[in-house]
């Protein structure tokens, strides 16, 4: 029984006369293309690979006429679109009205070589390619002539819109031949005429050696993988190959046959660079269940199929995925398929291929933004990110915290911390990056510190557990993007953002590309040769270390340095890269008011203002320093210059410091400072806001050069009983003034000893001690507890240098041997420290190390364990006493002193340049000079080789 038209078959029952492909009753006429519906719908699911397709039956089929012998086969034509071809004799058609409907139609009475899993037949690819070029993507008219019952395979004729019969065109070119059983059944007159024509065309093609009938020609060899992916990439990277899209699996991946030569083809899975499309329906191999597609996944696949399936494309070979799949830019005649997918909202950009695409990634980003703005496809619910608050700001970089974090200050003085967008400096958690942290930070510091830059806010990161909120920004200096510069030089890596993370740098793709280039060129932290981390030796850790370094620094002028930390208006921690040291630095010649060290402390008037000015002008800045001397705790005293200007002068001129006459004369810039102070007074700035000129007293000039323009200060008698408790390496002494203070000290020390003998008071320090903190310490020589103060800390060794405040001696001691001095009855407020700084008057000790040691030994022997009388000749502004010592058992008059004995033995000399107060000691100076001449004559002490001052 004949099968009714549109009846049972692979598409189920249809009423007579219905055809899902569109029935047009135009006897013996062809369809006008203008009558076809526009635009053409997108195609549906891809065909099964040819190796899995059921091939046309080779045995003579059982023919069933369709629909009845009484109708001419030219009466009814249907319209469809050719989705693909399976071989030179089979096509996959899709319905124009419903692209999801497909059917396979084989060309009636003809056959061609086939592509088979076990091996392609000769000329199979060429035959299929000829049919592919002829019909794929075009609208055709077709009629079904017969159906093979057992396979339900349909056979018929297909016509192009120009009227050409596909079978005849293929036979004429030699790519089809008639089946051996063609015409054996009773056929209509029209069919017999058709077959005769085909036989004639076949004979002609055979005689002309066309297609299948050619005698020569090499067979195309198809390789179904890349072989060694890396070798393939090395050979073809950057080249553009012609390819044929054999199958589309999803919007962003397809099976492409790359034509590497006329006879060598490579069929590989290819990922479209720069995008990610949603997944399509797929079957889970383990369960057989169909996993549904992601939103618009099937639509994205049909979009690509409709444009590329079995079309010639250009594939630019870019790279490999982590799974060693080929990544390339796929181009059809109108351009990049990735761009068109993005514009229709059927894919999103992916960062993983950004470095492969380079500048072309910008085009894809713009296409994605256009789809977002139009709310197309995947972006139908897109909400545009609100513009970041702040926009473009003109700010000054005040501090560099790390290679990716800086502090900036706007024009109103408000400071904030910002993170540089999309980049990350060397991480402390990565062993290979740790050695580069300081270098990366220094690179950024030199570029930005103190500079005015343009800040563009790219987004914010909300606060999370353990992390504060972050503002991420792009920084531009002189039209150069600092984010990019850091990556180009290899000092920062690029953060891999989440796909939905929009808080990123606008030049993110450029950053990724720059990172790859920096890695190739082995720049910065990608060099693979980590430099040894720079370690600065703390020259101010102790007085001894400071003394070892001071002479070297004094010989140099304008030493390049970096202010690492601002402790106050005139006190800083300074790094000296040339000497590989850091030191505590104090501005000489001035006194700045103190700022509060802790929140509960109270600052001196204008102390915080001085501190703030120093922080703003000096933090992390390149400066120059001159070193004059060291103080009693290892700090270096000198001048500091920022942009060739003395910062001491800046403080004084702003009324935030006063001139200290004595030290200003020593520094050699007294006139400059005095002039600056006068300007501050006249302007009534800060400290001088209430200054009254009538109450102003002339500054004391404490250093002279022998001029007679100032009257000497007369010597006064101020005798005190004292005990020398310590003599340091420079000859300065510590003494106790015997009286109520020493009596109170004895009483307190008795209680102090009892307190620390009690086991309940044996608890140690609650934490690491701080410099300047008072503690209780157990002296190593006698095992007794004394009051002490922290001078310096070695946090690595957990050791502190301490000074015993009642005696003046010092030593290093582990933190574990210290206890808190928190008891009110032992505090410095209850009883001030009893050791007083003192200098022996009118003596200049030798500079030679050996002679100085002899002098100290002599002074120690002359003063040890003795109660002496000291005349306080002068008290310096910082509290140091200048004294003449007398041993009441041997001294008979004012000139018969221990000071005189020291000169008599050749262990010191009379200063050639006298201070103002020293010039009032005429009688004493005369006696001392006479003793000095006697010591020279007798070649005593430092004079053993003659007069050392003759060349002065």
GROMACS .gro file of C-alpha atoms in nm, residues 230-531:
model
  302
  230UNK     CA    1   5.234   2.217   2.167
  231UNK     CA    2   5.412   2.124   1.845
  232UNK     CA    3   5.100   2.212   1.649
  233UNK     CA    4   5.080   2.548   1.822
  234UNK     CA    5   5.448   2.627   1.764
  235UNK     CA    6   5.403   2.557   1.393
  236UNK     CA    7   5.078   2.742   1.328
  237UNK     CA    8   5.041   3.008   1.602
  238UNK     CA    9   4.962   3.349   1.457
  239UNK     CA   10   4.870   3.207   1.116
  240UNK     CA   11   4.527   3.211   0.958
  241UNK     CA   12   4.407   2.879   0.814
  242UNK     CA   13   4.105   2.807   0.597
  243UNK     CA   14   3.868   2.567   0.767
  244UNK     CA   15   3.528   2.405   0.728
  245UNK     CA   16   3.292   2.398   1.026
  246UNK     CA   17   3.189   2.033   1.044
  247UNK     CA   18   2.979   2.054   1.357
  248UNK     CA   19   2.864   2.319   1.604
  249UNK     CA   20   2.846   2.195   1.963
  250UNK     CA   21   2.759   2.526   2.127
  251UNK     CA   22   2.783   2.896   2.060
  252UNK     CA   23   3.152   2.903   2.153
  253UNK     CA   24   3.288   2.567   2.036
  254UNK     CA   25   3.282   2.375   1.711
  255UNK     CA   26   3.449   2.096   1.520
  256UNK     CA   27   3.656   2.250   1.242
  257UNK     CA   28   3.841   2.080   0.960
  258UNK     CA   29   4.154   2.288   0.905
  259UNK     CA   30   4.299   2.274   0.555
  260UNK     CA   31   4.673   2.280   0.611
  261UNK     CA   32   4.743   2.170   0.251
  262UNK     CA   33   4.530   2.050  -0.044
  263UNK     CA   34   4.565   1.690   0.068
  264UNK     CA   35   4.627   1.724   0.446
  265UNK     CA   36   4.341   1.826   0.672
  266UNK     CA   37   4.327   1.834   1.053
  267UNK     CA   38   3.990   1.808   1.224
  268UNK     CA   39   4.002   1.961   1.572
  269UNK     CA   40   3.773   2.090   1.842
  270UNK     CA   41   3.802   2.470   1.833
  271UNK     CA   42   3.705   2.722   2.100
  272UNK     CA   43   3.602   3.068   1.983
  273UNK     CA   44   3.844   3.309   2.147
  274UNK     CA   45   3.722   3.579   2.382
  275UNK     CA   46   3.371   3.457   2.462
  276UNK     CA   47   3.175   3.208   2.664
  277UNK     CA   48   2.832   3.102   2.538
  278UNK     CA   49   2.575   2.919   2.752
  279UNK     CA   50   2.576   2.540   2.728
  280UNK     CA   51   2.331   2.344   2.511
  281UNK     CA   52   2.126   2.031   2.576
  282UNK     CA   53   2.359   1.738   2.629
  283UNK     CA   54   2.331   1.376   2.731
  284UNK     CA   55   2.511   1.257   3.041
  285UNK     CA   56   2.708   0.949   2.921
  286UNK     CA   57   2.696   0.780   3.260
  287UNK     CA   58   2.321   0.809   3.318
  288UNK     CA   59   2.183   0.867   2.969
  289UNK     CA   60   1.980   1.157   3.103
  290UNK     CA   61   1.950   1.478   2.907
  291UNK     CA   62   2.094   1.776   3.089
  292UNK     CA   63   1.894   2.085   2.994
  293UNK     CA   64   2.058   2.377   2.823
  294UNK     CA   65   2.145   2.699   2.999
  295UNK     CA   66   1.935   2.999   2.911
  296UNK     CA   67   1.971   3.081   2.539
  297UNK     CA   68   2.225   2.800   2.498
  298UNK     CA   69   2.039   2.632   2.212
  299UNK     CA   70   1.968   2.968   2.052
  300UNK     CA   71   2.339   3.054   2.054
  301UNK     CA   72   2.421   2.724   1.887
  302UNK     CA   73   2.156   2.776   1.618
  303UNK     CA   74   2.288   3.128   1.562
  304UNK     CA   75   2.631   2.988   1.479
  305UNK     CA   76   2.495   2.693   1.279
  306UNK     CA   77   2.288   2.921   1.061
  307UNK     CA   78   2.596   3.121   0.968
  308UNK     CA   79   2.888   2.881   0.982
  309UNK     CA   80   2.789   2.517   0.965
  310UNK     CA   81   2.968   2.360   0.669
  311UNK     CA   82   3.084   2.701   0.554
  312UNK     CA   83   3.438   2.799   0.477
  313UNK     CA   84   3.583   3.011   0.756
  314UNK     CA   85   3.916   3.161   0.848
  315UNK     CA   86   4.063   3.044   1.177
  316UNK     CA   87   4.342   3.249   1.331
  317UNK     CA   88   4.542   3.011   1.551
  318UNK     CA   89   4.589   3.181   1.890
  319UNK     CA   90   4.660   2.925   2.159
  320UNK     CA   91   4.549   2.626   2.363
  321UNK     CA   92   4.302   2.591   2.646
  322UNK     CA   93   4.407   2.425   2.975
  323UNK     CA   94   4.256   2.105   2.828
  324UNK     CA   95   4.477   2.144   2.516
  325UNK     CA   96   4.186   2.237   2.292
  326UNK     CA   97   4.256   2.479   2.012
  327UNK     CA   98   4.161   2.845   2.075
  328UNK     CA   99   4.116   3.062   1.771
  329UNK     CA  100   3.942   3.362   1.624
  330UNK     CA  101   3.678   3.232   1.380
  331UNK     CA  102   3.595   3.466   1.093
  332UNK     CA  103   3.315   3.436   0.839
  333UNK     CA  104   3.289   3.673   0.541
  334UNK     CA  105   3.130   3.952   0.746
  335UNK     CA  106   3.379   3.935   1.033
  336UNK     CA  107   3.425   3.773   1.374
  337UNK     CA  108   3.144   3.540   1.477
  338UNK     CA  109   3.231   3.619   1.842
  339UNK     CA  110   3.146   3.986   1.787
  340UNK     CA  111   2.804   3.904   1.637
  341UNK     CA  112   2.722   3.662   1.919
  342UNK     CA  113   2.803   3.930   2.173
  343UNK     CA  114   2.601   4.196   1.992
  344UNK     CA  115   2.295   3.968   2.003
  345UNK     CA  116   2.348   3.895   2.374
  346UNK     CA  117   2.410   3.525   2.310
  347UNK     CA  118   2.754   3.515   2.478
  348UNK     CA  119   2.966   3.701   2.730
  349UNK     CA  120   3.327   3.805   2.720
  350UNK     CA  121   3.577   3.586   2.902
  351UNK     CA  122   3.909   3.708   3.038
  352UNK     CA  123   4.092   3.380   2.978
  353UNK     CA  124   4.160   3.453   2.612
  354UNK     CA  125   4.233   3.823   2.650
  355UNK     CA  126   4.608   3.780   2.620
  356UNK     CA  127   4.564   3.572   2.306
  357UNK     CA  128   4.346   3.828   2.130
  358UNK     CA  129   4.544   4.133   2.235
  359UNK     CA  130   4.394   4.463   2.107
  360UNK     CA  131   4.108   4.274   1.938
  361UNK     CA  132   3.961   4.206   2.282
  362UNK     CA  133   3.857   4.571   2.301
  363UNK     CA  134   3.621   4.518   2.006
  364UNK     CA  135   3.454   4.229   2.185
  365UNK     CA  136   3.416   4.429   2.505
  366UNK     CA  137   3.247   4.708   2.314
  367UNK     CA  138   3.009   4.460   2.148
  368UNK     CA  139   2.918   4.323   2.490
  369UNK     CA  140   2.854   4.673   2.624
  370UNK     CA  141   2.625   4.744   2.327
  371UNK     CA  142   2.419   4.433   2.407
  372UNK     CA  143   2.405   4.533   2.774
  373UNK     CA  144   2.285   4.880   2.685
  374UNK     CA  145   2.015   4.734   2.455
  375UNK     CA  146   1.927   4.466   2.717
  376UNK     CA  147   1.956   4.188   2.459
  377UNK     CA  148   1.961   3.816   2.524
  378UNK     CA  149   2.160   3.724   2.831
  379UNK     CA  150   2.162   4.090   2.933
  380UNK     CA  151   1.786   4.141   2.934
  381UNK     CA  152   1.798   4.208   3.308
  382UNK     CA  153   2.123   4.402   3.300
  383UNK     CA  154   2.137   4.701   3.532
  384UNK     CA  155   2.401   4.955   3.445
  385UNK     CA  156   2.653   5.006   3.721
  386UNK     CA  157   2.610   5.350   3.878
  387UNK     CA  158   2.895   5.589   3.821
  388UNK     CA  159   3.147   5.566   4.104
  389UNK     CA  160   3.136   5.855   4.347
  390UNK     CA  161   3.431   6.085   4.320
  391UNK     CA  162   3.487   6.048   3.946
  392UNK     CA  163   3.819   6.194   3.842
  393UNK     CA  164   4.003   6.362   4.126
  394UNK     CA  165   4.321   6.563   4.135
  395UNK     CA  166   4.506   6.441   4.446
  396UNK     CA  167   4.854   6.422   4.595
  397UNK     CA  168   5.018   6.093   4.687
  398UNK     CA  169   5.126   6.126   5.050
  399UNK     CA  170   5.239   5.775   5.129
  400UNK     CA  171   5.309   5.446   4.950
  401UNK     CA  172   5.202   5.156   5.167
  402UNK     CA  173   5.291   4.881   4.919
  403UNK     CA  174   5.322   4.827   4.545
  404UNK     CA  175   4.942   4.832   4.508
  405UNK     CA  176   4.820   5.052   4.798
  406UNK     CA  177   4.879   5.426   4.839
  407UNK     CA  178   4.752   5.709   5.053
  408UNK     CA  179   4.631   6.023   4.877
  409UNK     CA  180   4.519   6.365   4.993
  410UNK     CA  181   4.272   6.594   4.817
  411UNK     CA  182   4.289   6.972   4.801
  412UNK     CA  183   4.091   7.007   5.125
  413UNK     CA  184   4.351   6.803   5.313
  414UNK     CA  185   4.143   6.485   5.354
  415UNK     CA  186   4.359   6.174   5.328
  416UNK     CA  187   4.238   5.829   5.231
  417UNK     CA  188   4.380   5.491   5.142
  418UNK     CA  189   4.314   5.347   4.794
  419UNK     CA  190   4.397   5.023   4.615
  420UNK     CA  191   4.525   5.028   4.258
  421UNK     CA  192   4.268   4.856   4.033
  422UNK     CA  193   4.317   4.502   3.904
  423UNK     CA  194   4.682   4.469   4.009
  424UNK     CA  195   4.851   4.306   4.305
  425UNK     CA  196   5.204   4.362   4.433
  426UNK     CA  197   5.437   4.078   4.538
  427UNK     CA  198   5.261   3.871   4.802
  428UNK     CA  199   5.408   3.779   5.137
  429UNK     CA  200   5.238   3.440   5.110
  430UNK     CA  201   5.428   3.354   4.789
  431UNK     CA  202   5.787   3.258   4.860
  432UNK     CA  203   5.898   3.346   4.508
  433UNK     CA  204   5.751   3.697   4.534
  434UNK     CA  205   5.861   3.796   4.886
  435UNK     CA  206   6.213   3.914   4.788
  436UNK     CA  207   6.062   4.166   4.546
  437UNK     CA  208   5.824   4.340   4.789
  438UNK     CA  209   6.062   4.618   4.889
  439UNK     CA  210   6.184   4.677   4.532
  440UNK     CA  211   5.827   4.698   4.401
  441UNK     CA  212   5.729   4.941   4.673
  442UNK     CA  213   6.039   5.153   4.609
  443UNK     CA  214   5.961   5.164   4.236
  444UNK     CA  215   5.614   5.304   4.307
  445UNK     CA  216   5.745   5.541   4.574
  446UNK     CA  217   5.994   5.700   4.336
  447UNK     CA  218   5.723   5.739   4.073
  448UNK     CA  219   5.444   5.883   4.286
  449UNK     CA  220   5.545   6.014   4.626
  450UNK     CA  221   5.453   6.378   4.660
  451UNK     CA  222   5.324   6.396   4.302
  452UNK     CA  223   4.984   6.525   4.199
  453UNK     CA  224   4.800   6.254   4.006
  454UNK     CA  225   4.458   6.196   3.853
  455UNK     CA  226   4.254   5.939   4.041
  456UNK     CA  227   3.970   5.756   3.864
  457UNK     CA  228   3.749   5.543   4.085
  458UNK     CA  229   3.677   5.207   3.921
  459UNK     CA  230   3.470   5.055   4.200
  460UNK     CA  231   3.459   4.951   4.562
  461UNK     CA  232   3.499   4.628   4.750
  462UNK     CA  233   3.265   4.601   5.048
  463UNK     CA  234   3.407   4.515   5.387
  464UNK     CA  235   3.421   4.144   5.464
  465UNK     CA  236   3.522   3.944   5.769
  466UNK     CA  237   3.884   4.031   5.839
  467UNK     CA  238   3.907   4.288   5.558
  468UNK     CA  239   3.813   4.655   5.544
  469UNK     CA  240   3.623   4.809   5.255
  470UNK     CA  241   3.845   4.903   4.962
  471UNK     CA  242   3.821   5.170   4.699
  472UNK     CA  243   3.988   5.058   4.376
  473UNK     CA  244   4.123   5.323   4.142
  474UNK     CA  245   4.324   5.388   3.830
  475UNK     CA  246   4.608   5.635   3.872
  476UNK     CA  247   4.733   5.857   3.591
  477UNK     CA  248   5.054   6.061   3.612
  478UNK     CA  249   5.143   6.285   3.317
  479UNK     CA  250   4.902   6.087   3.095
  480UNK     CA  251   5.071   5.758   3.190
  481UNK     CA  252   4.860   5.486   3.348
  482UNK     CA  253   5.042   5.373   3.663
  483UNK     CA  254   4.845   5.046   3.682
  484UNK     CA  255   4.982   4.953   3.341
  485UNK     CA  256   5.334   5.075   3.419
  486UNK     CA  257   5.355   4.854   3.730
  487UNK     CA  258   5.255   4.548   3.528
  488UNK     CA  259   5.483   4.634   3.234
  489UNK     CA  260   5.784   4.654   3.465
  490UNK     CA  261   5.695   4.328   3.639
  491UNK     CA  262   5.634   4.475   3.984
  492UNK     CA  263   5.266   4.378   3.998
  493UNK     CA  264   5.062   4.085   3.874
  494UNK     CA  265   4.709   4.113   3.735
  495UNK     CA  266   4.417   3.998   3.948
  496UNK     CA  267   4.196   3.735   3.788
  497UNK     CA  268   3.850   3.880   3.846
  498UNK     CA  269   3.533   3.677   3.866
  499UNK     CA  270   3.328   3.685   3.547
  500UNK     CA  271   3.064   3.905   3.709
  501UNK     CA  272   3.314   4.135   3.882
  502UNK     CA  273   3.286   4.475   3.717
  503UNK     CA  274   3.499   4.659   3.974
  504UNK     CA  275   3.807   4.643   3.759
  505UNK     CA  276   4.042   4.866   3.563
  506UNK     CA  277   3.898   4.982   3.229
  507UNK     CA  278   4.221   4.874   3.056
  508UNK     CA  279   4.205   4.525   3.206
  509UNK     CA  280   4.278   4.347   2.878
  510UNK     CA  281   4.580   4.568   2.823
  511UNK     CA  282   4.702   4.478   3.170
  512UNK     CA  283   4.674   4.106   3.099
  513UNK     CA  284   4.867   4.147   2.774
  514UNK     CA  285   5.137   4.352   2.949
  515UNK     CA  286   5.175   4.084   3.215
  516UNK     CA  287   5.241   3.816   2.953
  517UNK     CA  288   5.501   4.038   2.789
  518UNK     CA  289   5.670   4.111   3.124
  519UNK     CA  290   5.687   3.737   3.190
  520UNK     CA  291   5.842   3.674   2.849
  521UNK     CA  292   6.100   3.946   2.907
  522UNK     CA  293   6.155   3.827   3.266
  523UNK     CA  294   6.107   4.168   3.422
  524UNK     CA  295   6.073   4.245   3.791
  525UNK     CA  296   5.938   3.958   3.994
  526UNK     CA  297   5.919   3.740   3.680
  527UNK     CA  298   6.298   3.747   3.643
  528UNK     CA  299   6.341   3.419   3.830
  529UNK     CA  300   6.645   3.571   4.003
  530UNK     CA  301   6.521   3.715   4.330
  531UNK     CA  302   6.761   3.973   4.466
   0.00000   0.00000   0.00000
